[in-house]
Amino acid sequence: MSMVLKEKIDRDLKKRNISPKSIMGTIKNSLSGFRYYAMDGKSIIIYIFCAIIEIVMGFIFHINGLEWILIICILGIILSTELVNTAIEKTCDAITKEYNALIKVAKDCGSAATFVIFTVALILNIIIFYPKIVGLF
């Protein structure tokens, strides 16, 4: 790496105030958000139950590396979508607890995003596990 590029990167990091302390603060905030989601919602129980079933089935049916990658990615996407949906709901609740048509749309769209990724996950699981289950018979 050239000296000019290294100096530019160092200046950029200083300008952004990126330090080990700021990175740890970011991680702490992220874990706090996840903790809130885990304590607040019933969907975390469903998520963990389904994730455990998927992982156990993956071991039982000896899925290949690509299938593991797909399962892990979809689990991460589902959890991320759930967290964003929770953020939308709590932001809307902070604005008003009274009925508001636009807030209903925001909450419904957040819920729809979760439903879409759940449907994709269901289809993915059928594609991966159905042939293996049928192969048992």
CSV table of N, CA, C and O in Angstrom, one decimal:
chain,number,residue,atom,x,y,z
A,1,MET,N,0.9,-1.2,0.0
A,1,MET,CA,0.0,0.0,0.0
A,1,MET,C,0.9,1.2,0.0
A,1,MET,O,1.9,1.3,0.8
A,2,SER,N,0.5,2.2,-0.8
A,2,SER,CA,1.4,3.4,-0.9
A,2,SER,C,1.2,4.2,0.3
A,2,SER,O,0.2,4.2,1.0
A,3,MET,N,2.2,5.0,0.6
A,3,MET,CA,2.2,5.9,1.7
A,3,MET,C,1.1,6.9,1.6
A,3,MET,O,0.4,7.3,2.6
A,4,VAL,N,0.8,7.4,0.4
A,4,VAL,CA,-0.2,8.4,0.2
A,4,VAL,C,-1.6,7.8,0.6
A,4,VAL,O,-2.4,8.4,1.3
A,5,LEU,N,-1.8,6.6,0.1
A,5,LEU,CA,-3.1,5.9,0.4
A,5,LEU,C,-3.2,5.6,1.9
A,5,LEU,O,-4.3,5.9,2.5
A,6,LYS,N,-2.2,5.2,2.6
A,6,LYS,CA,-2.2,4.9,4.0
A,6,LYS,C,-2.5,6.2,4.8
A,6,LYS,O,-3.3,6.2,5.7
A,7,GLU,N,-1.9,7.3,4.4
A,7,GLU,CA,-2.2,8.6,5.1
A,7,GLU,C,-3.6,9.0,4.9
A,7,GLU,O,-4.3,9.5,5.8
A,8,LYS,N,-4.1,8.8,3.7
A,8,LYS,CA,-5.5,9.2,3.4
A,8,LYS,C,-6.5,8.3,4.3
A,8,LYS,O,-7.4,8.9,4.8
A,9,ILE,N,-6.2,7.1,4.4
A,9,ILE,CA,-7.0,6.2,5.2
A,9,ILE,C,-7.0,6.6,6.7
A,9,ILE,O,-8.0,6.7,7.4
A,10,ASP,N,-5.7,6.9,7.2
A,10,ASP,CA,-5.6,7.4,8.6
A,10,ASP,C,-6.4,8.7,8.8
A,10,ASP,O,-7.0,8.9,9.8
A,11,ARG,N,-6.3,9.7,7.9
A,11,ARG,CA,-7.0,10.9,8.0
A,11,ARG,C,-8.5,10.7,8.0
A,11,ARG,O,-9.3,11.2,8.8
A,12,ASP,N,-9.0,9.7,7.2
A,12,ASP,CA,-10.4,9.4,7.1
A,12,ASP,C,-10.9,8.8,8.4
A,12,ASP,O,-11.9,9.2,8.9
A,13,LEU,N,-10.1,7.9,9.0
A,13,LEU,CA,-10.5,7.3,10.2
A,13,LEU,C,-10.5,8.3,11.3
A,13,LEU,O,-11.4,8.3,12.2
A,14,LYS,N,-9.6,9.2,11.4
A,14,LYS,CA,-9.6,10.2,12.4
A,14,LYS,C,-10.8,11.2,12.3
A,14,LYS,O,-11.4,11.6,13.2
A,15,LYS,N,-11.1,11.5,11.0
A,15,LYS,CA,-12.2,12.4,10.7
A,15,LYS,C,-13.5,11.7,11.2
A,15,LYS,O,-14.4,12.4,11.7
A,16,ARG,N,-13.6,10.5,11.0
A,16,ARG,CA,-14.8,9.7,11.4
A,16,ARG,C,-14.8,9.4,12.9
A,16,ARG,O,-15.8,8.8,13.4
A,17,ASN,N,-13.7,9.6,13.5
A,17,ASN,CA,-13.6,9.3,15.0
A,17,ASN,C,-13.8,7.8,15.2
A,17,ASN,O,-14.5,7.4,16.1
A,18,ILE,N,-13.2,7.0,14.4
A,18,ILE,CA,-13.2,5.6,14.5
A,18,ILE,C,-12.1,5.1,15.4
A,18,ILE,O,-10.9,5.4,15.1
A,19,SER,N,-12.4,4.5,16.5
A,19,SER,CA,-11.4,4.0,17.5
A,19,SER,C,-11.9,2.7,18.1
A,19,SER,O,-13.1,2.4,17.9
A,20,PRO,N,-11.1,2.0,18.7
A,20,PRO,CA,-11.6,0.8,19.4
A,20,PRO,C,-12.7,1.1,20.4
A,20,PRO,O,-13.7,0.3,20.5
A,21,LYS,N,-12.6,2.2,21.1
A,21,LYS,CA,-13.7,2.6,22.0
A,21,LYS,C,-15.0,2.8,21.2
A,21,LYS,O,-16.1,2.4,21.7
A,22,SER,N,-15.0,3.5,20.1
A,22,SER,CA,-16.2,3.8,19.3
A,22,SER,C,-16.8,2.5,18.7
A,22,SER,O,-18.0,2.3,18.7
A,23,ILE,N,-15.9,1.6,18.3
A,23,ILE,CA,-16.3,0.3,17.8
A,23,ILE,C,-17.0,-0.5,18.9
A,23,ILE,O,-18.1,-1.1,18.7
A,24,MET,N,-16.4,-0.5,20.1
A,24,MET,CA,-17.0,-1.2,21.2
A,24,MET,C,-18.4,-0.6,21.6
A,24,MET,O,-19.3,-1.4,21.9
A,25,GLY,N,-18.5,0.7,21.5
A,25,GLY,CA,-19.8,1.3,21.8
A,25,GLY,C,-20.8,0.9,20.8
A,25,GLY,O,-22.0,0.7,21.1
A,26,THR,N,-20.4,0.8,19.5
A,26,THR,CA,-21.4,0.4,18.5
A,26,THR,C,-21.8,-1.1,18.7
A,26,THR,O,-23.0,-1.4,18.6
A,27,ILE,N,-20.9,-1.9,19.1
A,27,ILE,CA,-21.2,-3.3,19.4
A,27,ILE,C,-22.2,-3.4,20.6
A,27,ILE,O,-23.2,-4.1,20.6
A,28,LYS,N,-21.9,-2.6,21.6
A,28,LYS,CA,-22.7,-2.6,22.8
A,28,LYS,C,-24.1,-2.1,22.5
A,28,LYS,O,-25.1,-2.7,22.9
A,29,ASN,N,-24.3,-1.1,21.6
A,29,ASN,CA,-25.6,-0.6,21.2
A,29,ASN,C,-26.3,-1.7,20.4
A,29,ASN,O,-27.5,-1.9,20.6
A,30,SER,N,-25.6,-2.4,19.6
A,30,SER,CA,-26.2,-3.5,18.8
A,30,SER,C,-26.7,-4.6,19.7
A,30,SER,O,-27.9,-5.1,19.5
A,31,LEU,N,-25.9,-5.0,20.6
A,31,LEU,CA,-26.3,-6.1,21.5
A,31,LEU,C,-27.5,-5.6,22.4
A,31,LEU,O,-28.4,-6.4,22.7
A,32,SER,N,-27.5,-4.3,22.8
A,32,SER,CA,-28.6,-3.8,23.5
A,32,SER,C,-29.9,-3.9,22.7
A,32,SER,O,-31.0,-4.3,23.3
A,33,GLY,N,-29.9,-3.6,21.5
A,33,GLY,CA,-31.1,-3.7,20.6
A,33,GLY,C,-31.5,-5.1,20.5
A,33,GLY,O,-32.7,-5.4,20.5
A,34,PHE,N,-30.6,-6.0,20.3
A,34,PHE,CA,-30.9,-7.5,20.2
A,34,PHE,C,-31.5,-7.9,21.5
A,34,PHE,O,-32.5,-8.7,21.5
A,35,ARG,N,-31.0,-7.5,22.7
A,35,ARG,CA,-31.5,-7.9,24.0
A,35,ARG,C,-32.9,-7.4,24.1
A,35,ARG,O,-33.8,-8.1,24.6
A,36,TYR,N,-33.2,-6.2,23.7
A,36,TYR,CA,-34.5,-5.6,23.8
A,36,TYR,C,-35.5,-6.5,23.0
A,36,TYR,O,-36.6,-6.8,23.4
A,37,TYR,N,-35.1,-6.8,21.7
A,37,TYR,CA,-35.9,-7.6,20.9
A,37,TYR,C,-36.2,-9.0,21.5
A,37,TYR,O,-37.4,-9.4,21.5
A,38,ALA,N,-35.2,-9.6,22.1
A,38,ALA,CA,-35.4,-10.9,22.7
A,38,ALA,C,-36.3,-10.8,23.9
A,38,ALA,O,-37.1,-11.8,24.1
A,39,MET,N,-36.2,-9.7,24.7
A,39,MET,CA,-37.1,-9.6,25.9
A,39,MET,C,-38.5,-9.2,25.5
A,39,MET,O,-39.4,-9.5,26.3
A,40,ASP,N,-38.7,-8.5,24.4
A,40,ASP,CA,-39.9,-7.9,24.1
A,40,ASP,C,-40.9,-8.8,23.3
A,40,ASP,O,-42.1,-8.8,23.6
A,41,GLY,N,-40.4,-9.6,22.4
A,41,GLY,CA,-41.3,-10.2,21.4
A,41,GLY,C,-41.5,-11.7,21.6
A,41,GLY,O,-40.6,-12.4,22.1
A,42,LYS,N,-42.6,-12.1,21.2
A,42,LYS,CA,-42.9,-13.6,21.2
A,42,LYS,C,-42.3,-14.2,20.0
A,42,LYS,O,-42.0,-15.4,19.9
A,43,SER,N,-42.0,-13.4,18.9
A,43,SER,CA,-41.5,-13.9,17.7
A,43,SER,C,-40.1,-14.5,17.9
A,43,SER,O,-39.7,-15.4,17.1
A,44,ILE,N,-39.3,-14.1,18.9
A,44,ILE,CA,-38.0,-14.6,19.1
A,44,ILE,C,-38.1,-16.1,19.5
A,44,ILE,O,-37.3,-16.9,19.1
A,45,ILE,N,-39.2,-16.5,20.2
A,45,ILE,CA,-39.3,-17.9,20.6
A,45,ILE,C,-39.6,-18.7,19.3
A,45,ILE,O,-39.0,-19.8,19.2
A,46,ILE,N,-40.5,-18.2,18.5
A,46,ILE,CA,-40.7,-18.9,17.2
A,46,ILE,C,-39.5,-19.0,16.4
A,46,ILE,O,-39.2,-20.1,15.8
A,47,TYR,N,-38.7,-17.9,16.3
A,47,TYR,CA,-37.5,-17.9,15.5
A,47,TYR,C,-36.5,-18.9,16.0
A,47,TYR,O,-35.9,-19.7,15.2
A,48,ILE,N,-36.3,-18.9,17.3
A,48,ILE,CA,-35.3,-19.9,17.9
A,48,ILE,C,-35.7,-21.3,17.7
A,48,ILE,O,-34.9,-22.2,17.3
A,49,PHE,N,-37.0,-21.6,17.8
A,49,PHE,CA,-37.6,-22.9,17.6
A,49,PHE,C,-37.3,-23.4,16.2
A,49,PHE,O,-36.8,-24.5,16.0
A,50,CYS,N,-37.7,-22.5,15.2
A,50,CYS,CA,-37.5,-22.9,13.8
A,50,CYS,C,-36.0,-23.0,13.5
A,50,CYS,O,-35.7,-23.9,12.7
A,51,ALA,N,-35.2,-22.1,14.0
A,51,ALA,CA,-33.8,-22.2,13.7
A,51,ALA,C,-33.2,-23.5,14.2
A,51,ALA,O,-32.4,-24.2,13.5
A,52,ILE,N,-33.6,-23.9,15.4
A,52,ILE,CA,-33.1,-25.2,16.0
A,52,ILE,C,-33.5,-26.4,15.1
A,52,ILE,O,-32.7,-27.3,14.8
A,53,ILE,N,-34.8,-26.4,14.7
A,53,ILE,CA,-35.3,-27.4,13.8
A,53,ILE,C,-34.5,-27.5,12.5
A,53,ILE,O,-34.1,-28.6,12.1
A,54,GLU,N,-34.2,-26.3,11.9
A,54,GLU,CA,-33.5,-26.3,10.7
A,54,GLU,C,-32.1,-26.8,10.9
A,54,GLU,O,-31.6,-27.6,10.0
A,55,ILE,N,-31.4,-26.4,11.9
A,55,ILE,CA,-30.0,-26.9,12.2
A,55,ILE,C,-30.0,-28.4,12.5
A,55,ILE,O,-29.1,-29.1,11.9
A,56,VAL,N,-30.9,-28.8,13.3
A,56,VAL,CA,-30.9,-30.3,13.6
A,56,VAL,C,-31.2,-31.1,12.3
A,56,VAL,O,-30.5,-32.1,12.0
A,57,MET,N,-32.1,-30.6,11.5
A,57,MET,CA,-32.4,-31.3,10.2
A,57,MET,C,-31.2,-31.3,9.3
A,57,MET,O,-30.9,-32.2,8.6
A,58,GLY,N,-30.5,-30.2,9.3
A,58,GLY,CA,-29.3,-30.1,8.5
A,58,GLY,C,-28.3,-31.2,8.9
A,58,GLY,O,-27.7,-31.8,8.0
A,59,PHE,N,-28.1,-31.4,10.2
A,59,PHE,CA,-27.2,-32.4,10.6
A,59,PHE,C,-27.7,-33.8,10.3
A,59,PHE,O,-27.0,-34.7,9.9
A,60,ILE,N,-29.0,-34.0,10.5
A,60,ILE,CA,-29.7,-35.3,10.3
A,60,ILE,C,-29.5,-35.7,8.8
A,60,ILE,O,-29.2,-36.9,8.5
A,61,PHE,N,-29.8,-34.8,7.9
A,61,PHE,CA,-29.8,-35.1,6.5
A,61,PHE,C,-28.5,-34.8,5.8
A,61,PHE,O,-28.4,-34.9,4.6
A,62,HIS,N,-27.5,-34.4,6.6
A,62,HIS,CA,-26.1,-34.2,6.0
A,62,HIS,C,-26.1,-33.2,4.8
A,62,HIS,O,-25.7,-33.6,3.7
A,63,ILE,N,-26.7,-32.1,5.0
A,63,ILE,CA,-26.8,-31.1,3.9
A,63,ILE,C,-25.4,-30.6,3.5
A,63,ILE,O,-24.5,-30.7,4.4
A,64,ASN,N,-25.2,-30.2,2.3
A,64,ASN,CA,-23.9,-29.9,1.8
A,64,ASN,C,-23.6,-28.4,2.2
A,64,ASN,O,-24.4,-27.7,2.8
A,65,GLY,N,-22.4,-28.0,1.8
A,65,GLY,CA,-21.9,-26.7,2.2
A,65,GLY,C,-22.8,-25.5,1.7
A,65,GLY,O,-23.1,-24.6,2.4
A,66,LEU,N,-23.2,-25.6,0.4
A,66,LEU,CA,-24.0,-24.6,-0.1
A,66,LEU,C,-25.4,-24.5,0.6
A,66,LEU,O,-25.9,-23.4,0.9
A,67,GLU,N,-25.9,-25.6,0.9
A,67,GLU,CA,-27.2,-25.6,1.6
A,67,GLU,C,-27.0,-25.0,3.0
A,67,GLU,O,-27.9,-24.3,3.5
A,68,TRP,N,-25.9,-25.3,3.7
A,68,TRP,CA,-25.6,-24.7,5.0
A,68,TRP,C,-25.5,-23.2,4.9
A,68,TRP,O,-26.1,-22.4,5.7
A,69,ILE,N,-24.8,-22.7,3.8
A,69,ILE,CA,-24.7,-21.3,3.6
A,69,ILE,C,-26.1,-20.6,3.4
A,69,ILE,O,-26.4,-19.6,4.0
A,70,LEU,N,-26.9,-21.3,2.6
A,70,LEU,CA,-28.3,-20.8,2.4
A,70,LEU,C,-29.1,-20.7,3.7
A,70,LEU,O,-29.8,-19.7,4.0
A,71,ILE,N,-29.0,-21.8,4.5
A,71,ILE,CA,-29.8,-21.8,5.7
A,71,ILE,C,-29.3,-20.7,6.7
A,71,ILE,O,-30.1,-20.0,7.3
A,72,ILE,N,-28.0,-20.6,6.8
A,72,ILE,CA,-27.4,-19.6,7.7
A,72,ILE,C,-27.8,-18.2,7.2
A,72,ILE,O,-28.2,-17.3,8.0
A,73,CYS,N,-27.7,-17.9,5.9
A,73,CYS,CA,-28.0,-16.6,5.4
A,73,CYS,C,-29.5,-16.3,5.6
A,73,CYS,O,-29.8,-15.2,6.0
A,74,ILE,N,-30.4,-17.2,5.4
A,74,ILE,CA,-31.8,-16.9,5.5
A,74,ILE,C,-32.1,-16.7,7.0
A,74,ILE,O,-33.0,-15.9,7.3
A,75,LEU,N,-31.5,-17.4,7.9
A,75,LEU,CA,-31.7,-17.2,9.3
A,75,LEU,C,-31.3,-15.8,9.7
A,75,LEU,O,-32.0,-15.1,10.5
A,76,GLY,N,-30.1,-15.4,9.2
A,76,GLY,CA,-29.7,-14.0,9.5
A,76,GLY,C,-30.6,-13.0,8.9
A,76,GLY,O,-30.8,-11.9,9.5
A,77,ILE,N,-31.1,-13.2,7.7
A,77,ILE,CA,-32.0,-12.2,7.0
A,77,ILE,C,-33.3,-12.1,7.8
A,77,ILE,O,-33.8,-11.1,8.0
A,78,ILE,N,-33.8,-13.3,8.2
A,78,ILE,CA,-35.1,-13.3,9.0
A,78,ILE,C,-34.9,-12.5,10.3
A,78,ILE,O,-35.7,-11.6,10.6
A,79,LEU,N,-33.8,-12.8,11.0
A,79,LEU,CA,-33.6,-12.1,12.3
A,79,LEU,C,-33.4,-10.6,12.1
A,79,LEU,O,-34.0,-9.7,12.8
A,80,SER,N,-32.6,-10.2,11.0
A,80,SER,CA,-32.4,-8.8,10.7
A,80,SER,C,-33.8,-8.1,10.4
A,80,SER,O,-34.0,-7.0,10.8
A,81,THR,N,-34.6,-8.8,9.6
A,81,THR,CA,-35.9,-8.2,9.2
A,81,THR,C,-36.8,-8.0,10.4
A,81,THR,O,-37.5,-7.0,10.6
A,82,GLU,N,-36.7,-9.0,11.3
A,82,GLU,CA,-37.5,-8.9,12.6
A,82,GLU,C,-37.0,-7.7,13.4
A,82,GLU,O,-37.9,-7.0,14.0
A,83,LEU,N,-35.7,-7.5,13.5
A,83,LEU,CA,-35.2,-6.4,14.2
A,83,LEU,C,-35.6,-5.0,13.6
A,83,LEU,O,-36.0,-4.1,14.3
A,84,VAL,N,-35.5,-4.9,12.3
A,84,VAL,CA,-36.0,-3.7,11.6
A,84,VAL,C,-37.5,-3.5,11.8
A,84,VAL,O,-37.9,-2.3,12.1
A,85,ASN,N,-38.2,-4.5,11.7
A,85,ASN,CA,-39.7,-4.4,12.0
A,85,ASN,C,-40.0,-3.9,13.4
A,85,ASN,O,-40.8,-3.0,13.6
A,86,THR,N,-39.2,-4.4,14.4
A,86,THR,CA,-39.4,-4.0,15.8
A,86,THR,C,-39.0,-2.5,15.9
A,86,THR,O,-39.7,-1.7,16.5
A,87,ALA,N,-37.9,-2.1,15.2
A,87,ALA,CA,-37.5,-0.7,15.2
A,87,ALA,C,-38.6,0.2,14.6
A,87,ALA,O,-38.9,1.3,15.2
A,88,ILE,N,-39.2,-0.2,13.5
A,88,ILE,CA,-40.3,0.5,12.9
A,88,ILE,C,-41.5,0.7,13.9
A,88,ILE,O,-42.0,1.8,14.1
A,89,GLU,N,-41.9,-0.4,14.5
A,89,GLU,CA,-43.0,-0.4,15.4
A,89,GLU,C,-42.8,0.5,16.6
A,89,GLU,O,-43.6,1.3,17.0
A,90,LYS,N,-41.6,0.4,17.2
A,90,LYS,CA,-41.3,1.2,18.4
A,90,LYS,C,-41.1,2.7,18.0
A,90,LYS,O,-41.5,3.6,18.8
A,91,THR,N,-40.6,3.0,16.8
A,91,THR,CA,-40.5,4.4,16.4
A,91,THR,C,-41.9,5.0,16.2
A,91,THR,O,-42.2,6.1,16.6
A,92,CYS,N,-42.8,4.2,15.6
A,92,CYS,CA,-44.2,4.6,15.4
A,92,CYS,C,-44.9,4.8,16.7
A,92,CYS,O,-45.6,5.8,16.9
A,93,ASP,N,-44.7,3.9,17.7
A,93,ASP,CA,-45.3,4.0,19.0
A,93,ASP,C,-44.7,5.3,19.7
A,93,ASP,O,-45.5,5.9,20.5
A,94,ALA,N,-43.5,5.6,19.5
A,94,ALA,CA,-42.9,6.8,20.1
A,94,ALA,C,-43.6,8.1,19.6
A,94,ALA,O,-43.7,9.1,20.3
A,95,ILE,N,-44.0,8.1,18.3
A,95,ILE,CA,-44.6,9.2,17.7
A,95,ILE,C,-46.0,9.4,18.3
A,95,ILE,O,-46.4,10.5,18.7
A,96,THR,N,-46.8,8.4,18.3
A,96,THR,CA,-48.2,8.5,18.9
A,96,THR,C,-48.7,7.1,19.2
A,96,THR,O,-48.4,6.1,18.5
A,97,LYS,N,-49.5,7.0,20.2
A,97,LYS,CA,-50.2,5.7,20.5
A,97,LYS,C,-51.6,5.7,19.9
A,97,LYS,O,-52.3,4.7,19.9
A,98,GLU,N,-52.0,6.9,19.5
A,98,GLU,CA,-53.4,7.0,18.9
A,98,GLU,C,-53.3,6.5,17.5
A,98,GLU,O,-52.3,6.4,16.8
A,99,TYR,N,-54.5,6.0,17.0
A,99,TYR,CA,-54.6,5.5,15.6
A,99,TYR,C,-54.2,6.6,14.6
A,99,TYR,O,-54.6,7.7,14.7
A,100,ASN,N,-53.4,6.2,13.7
A,100,ASN,CA,-53.0,7.0,12.6
A,100,ASN,C,-52.8,6.2,11.4
A,100,ASN,O,-52.1,5.2,11.4
A,101,ALA,N,-53.5,6.5,10.3
A,101,ALA,CA,-53.5,5.7,9.1
A,101,ALA,C,-52.1,5.5,8.5
A,101,ALA,O,-51.8,4.4,8.0
A,102,LEU,N,-51.3,6.5,8.5
A,102,LEU,CA,-49.9,6.4,8.0
A,102,LEU,C,-49.0,5.5,8.9
A,102,LEU,O,-48.2,4.7,8.4
A,103,ILE,N,-49.2,5.5,10.2
A,103,ILE,CA,-48.5,4.7,11.1
A,103,ILE,C,-48.9,3.2,10.9
A,103,ILE,O,-48.1,2.3,10.9
A,104,LYS,N,-50.2,3.0,10.6
A,104,LYS,CA,-50.7,1.7,10.4
A,104,LYS,C,-50.0,1.1,9.1
A,104,LYS,O,-49.6,0.0,9.1
A,105,VAL,N,-49.9,2.0,8.1
A,105,VAL,CA,-49.2,1.5,6.8
A,105,VAL,C,-47.8,1.2,7.1
A,105,VAL,O,-47.3,0.1,6.7
A,106,ALA,N,-47.1,2.0,7.9
A,106,ALA,CA,-45.7,1.7,8.2
A,106,ALA,C,-45.5,0.4,9.0
A,106,ALA,O,-44.7,-0.5,8.7
A,107,LYS,N,-46.4,0.2,10.0
A,107,LYS,CA,-46.3,-1.1,10.7
A,107,LYS,C,-46.7,-2.3,9.9
A,107,LYS,O,-46.1,-3.3,10.0
A,108,ASP,N,-47.7,-2.1,9.1
A,108,ASP,CA,-48.1,-3.2,8.2
A,108,ASP,C,-47.1,-3.6,7.2
A,108,ASP,O,-46.8,-4.7,6.9
A,109,CYS,N,-46.4,-2.6,6.6
A,109,CYS,CA,-45.3,-2.8,5.7
A,109,CYS,C,-44.1,-3.5,6.4
A,109,CYS,O,-43.5,-4.4,5.8
A,110,GLY,N,-43.8,-3.1,7.6
A,110,GLY,CA,-42.8,-3.8,8.3
A,110,GLY,C,-43.1,-5.3,8.6
A,110,GLY,O,-42.3,-6.2,8.4
A,111,SER,N,-44.4,-5.5,8.9
A,111,SER,CA,-44.8,-6.9,9.1
A,111,SER,C,-44.8,-7.6,7.8
A,111,SER,O,-44.5,-8.8,7.8
A,112,ALA,N,-45.2,-7.0,6.7
A,112,ALA,CA,-45.2,-7.6,5.4
A,112,ALA,C,-43.8,-8.1,5.0
A,112,ALA,O,-43.6,-9.1,4.5
A,113,ALA,N,-42.8,-7.2,5.4
A,113,ALA,CA,-41.4,-7.6,5.0
A,113,ALA,C,-41.0,-8.8,5.8
A,113,ALA,O,-40.3,-9.7,5.2
A,114,THR,N,-41.4,-9.0,7.0
A,114,THR,CA,-41.1,-10.2,7.8
A,114,THR,C,-41.8,-11.4,7.2
A,114,THR,O,-41.2,-12.4,7.0
A,115,PHE,N,-43.1,-11.2,6.8
A,115,PHE,CA,-43.8,-12.3,6.1
A,115,PHE,C,-43.2,-12.7,4.8
A,115,PHE,O,-43.1,-13.9,4.5
A,116,VAL,N,-42.7,-11.8,4.0
A,116,VAL,CA,-42.1,-12.1,2.7
A,116,VAL,C,-40.9,-13.0,3.0
A,116,VAL,O,-40.7,-14.0,2.3
A,117,ILE,N,-40.0,-12.6,3.9
A,117,ILE,CA,-38.7,-13.3,4.1
A,117,ILE,C,-39.1,-14.7,4.7
A,117,ILE,O,-38.4,-15.7,4.5
A,118,PHE,N,-40.1,-14.7,5.6
A,118,PHE,CA,-40.5,-16.0,6.1
A,118,PHE,C,-41.0,-17.0,5.0
A,118,PHE,O,-40.6,-18.1,5.0
A,119,THR,N,-41.7,-16.4,4.1
A,119,THR,CA,-42.2,-17.2,2.9
A,119,THR,C,-41.0,-17.7,2.1
A,119,THR,O,-41.0,-18.9,1.7
A,120,VAL,N,-40.1,-16.9,1.8
A,120,VAL,CA,-38.9,-17.3,1.1
A,120,VAL,C,-38.1,-18.4,1.9
A,120,VAL,O,-37.7,-19.3,1.3
A,121,ALA,N,-38.0,-18.2,3.2
A,121,ALA,CA,-37.3,-19.2,4.0
A,121,ALA,C,-38.1,-20.6,3.9
A,121,ALA,O,-37.4,-21.6,3.8
A,122,LEU,N,-39.4,-20.5,4.0
A,122,LEU,CA,-40.2,-21.7,3.9
A,122,LEU,C,-39.9,-22.4,2.5
A,122,LEU,O,-39.7,-23.7,2.5
A,123,ILE,N,-39.9,-21.7,1.5
A,123,ILE,CA,-39.7,-22.2,0.1
A,123,ILE,C,-38.3,-22.8,0.1
A,123,ILE,O,-38.1,-23.9,-0.4
A,124,LEU,N,-37.3,-22.1,0.6
A,124,LEU,CA,-35.9,-22.6,0.6
A,124,LEU,C,-35.8,-23.9,1.4
A,124,LEU,O,-35.2,-24.8,0.9
A,125,ASN,N,-36.5,-24.0,2.5
A,125,ASN,CA,-36.4,-25.2,3.3
A,125,ASN,C,-37.1,-26.4,2.6
A,125,ASN,O,-36.6,-27.5,2.7
A,126,ILE,N,-38.2,-26.1,1.9
A,126,ILE,CA,-38.8,-27.1,1.1
A,126,ILE,C,-37.9,-27.6,0.0
A,126,ILE,O,-37.7,-28.8,-0.2
A,127,ILE,N,-37.2,-26.7,-0.7
A,127,ILE,CA,-36.3,-27.1,-1.8
A,127,ILE,C,-35.1,-27.9,-1.2
A,127,ILE,O,-34.7,-28.9,-1.8
A,128,ILE,N,-34.6,-27.6,0.0
A,128,ILE,CA,-33.5,-28.3,0.5
A,128,ILE,C,-33.9,-29.6,1.2
A,128,ILE,O,-33.3,-30.7,0.9
A,129,PHE,N,-35.0,-29.6,2.0
A,129,PHE,CA,-35.3,-30.8,2.8
A,129,PHE,C,-36.3,-31.8,2.2
A,129,PHE,O,-36.3,-33.0,2.5
A,130,TYR,N,-37.2,-31.3,1.3
A,130,TYR,CA,-38.2,-32.2,0.8
A,130,TYR,C,-37.6,-33.4,0.0
A,130,TYR,O,-38.0,-34.5,0.3
A,131,PRO,N,-36.7,-33.2,-0.9
A,131,PRO,CA,-36.1,-34.4,-1.5
A,131,PRO,C,-35.4,-35.4,-0.6
A,131,PRO,O,-35.5,-36.6,-0.7
A,132,LYS,N,-34.8,-34.8,0.5
A,132,LYS,CA,-34.2,-35.7,1.5
A,132,LYS,C,-35.2,-36.5,2.3
A,132,LYS,O,-34.9,-37.7,2.6
A,133,ILE,N,-36.3,-35.8,2.6
A,133,ILE,CA,-37.3,-36.5,3.4
A,133,ILE,C,-38.0,-37.6,2.5
A,133,ILE,O,-38.2,-38.7,3.0
A,134,VAL,N,-38.3,-37.2,1.3
A,134,VAL,CA,-38.9,-38.2,0.3
A,134,VAL,C,-38.0,-39.4,0.1
A,134,VAL,O,-38.4,-40.5,0.0
A,135,GLY,N,-36.7,-39.1,0.1
A,135,GLY,CA,-35.7,-40.2,-0.1
A,135,GLY,C,-35.7,-41.2,1.0
A,135,GLY,O,-35.1,-42.3,0.8
A,136,LEU,N,-36.2,-40.9,2.1
A,136,LEU,CA,-36.3,-41.8,3.2
A,136,LEU,C,-37.3,-43.0,2.9
A,136,LEU,O,-37.2,-44.0,3.5
A,137,PHE,N,-38.3,-42.7,2.1
A,137,PHE,CA,-39.4,-43.6,1.9
A,137,PHE,C,-39.2,-44.4,0.6
A,137,PHE,O,-38.8,-44.4,-0.3
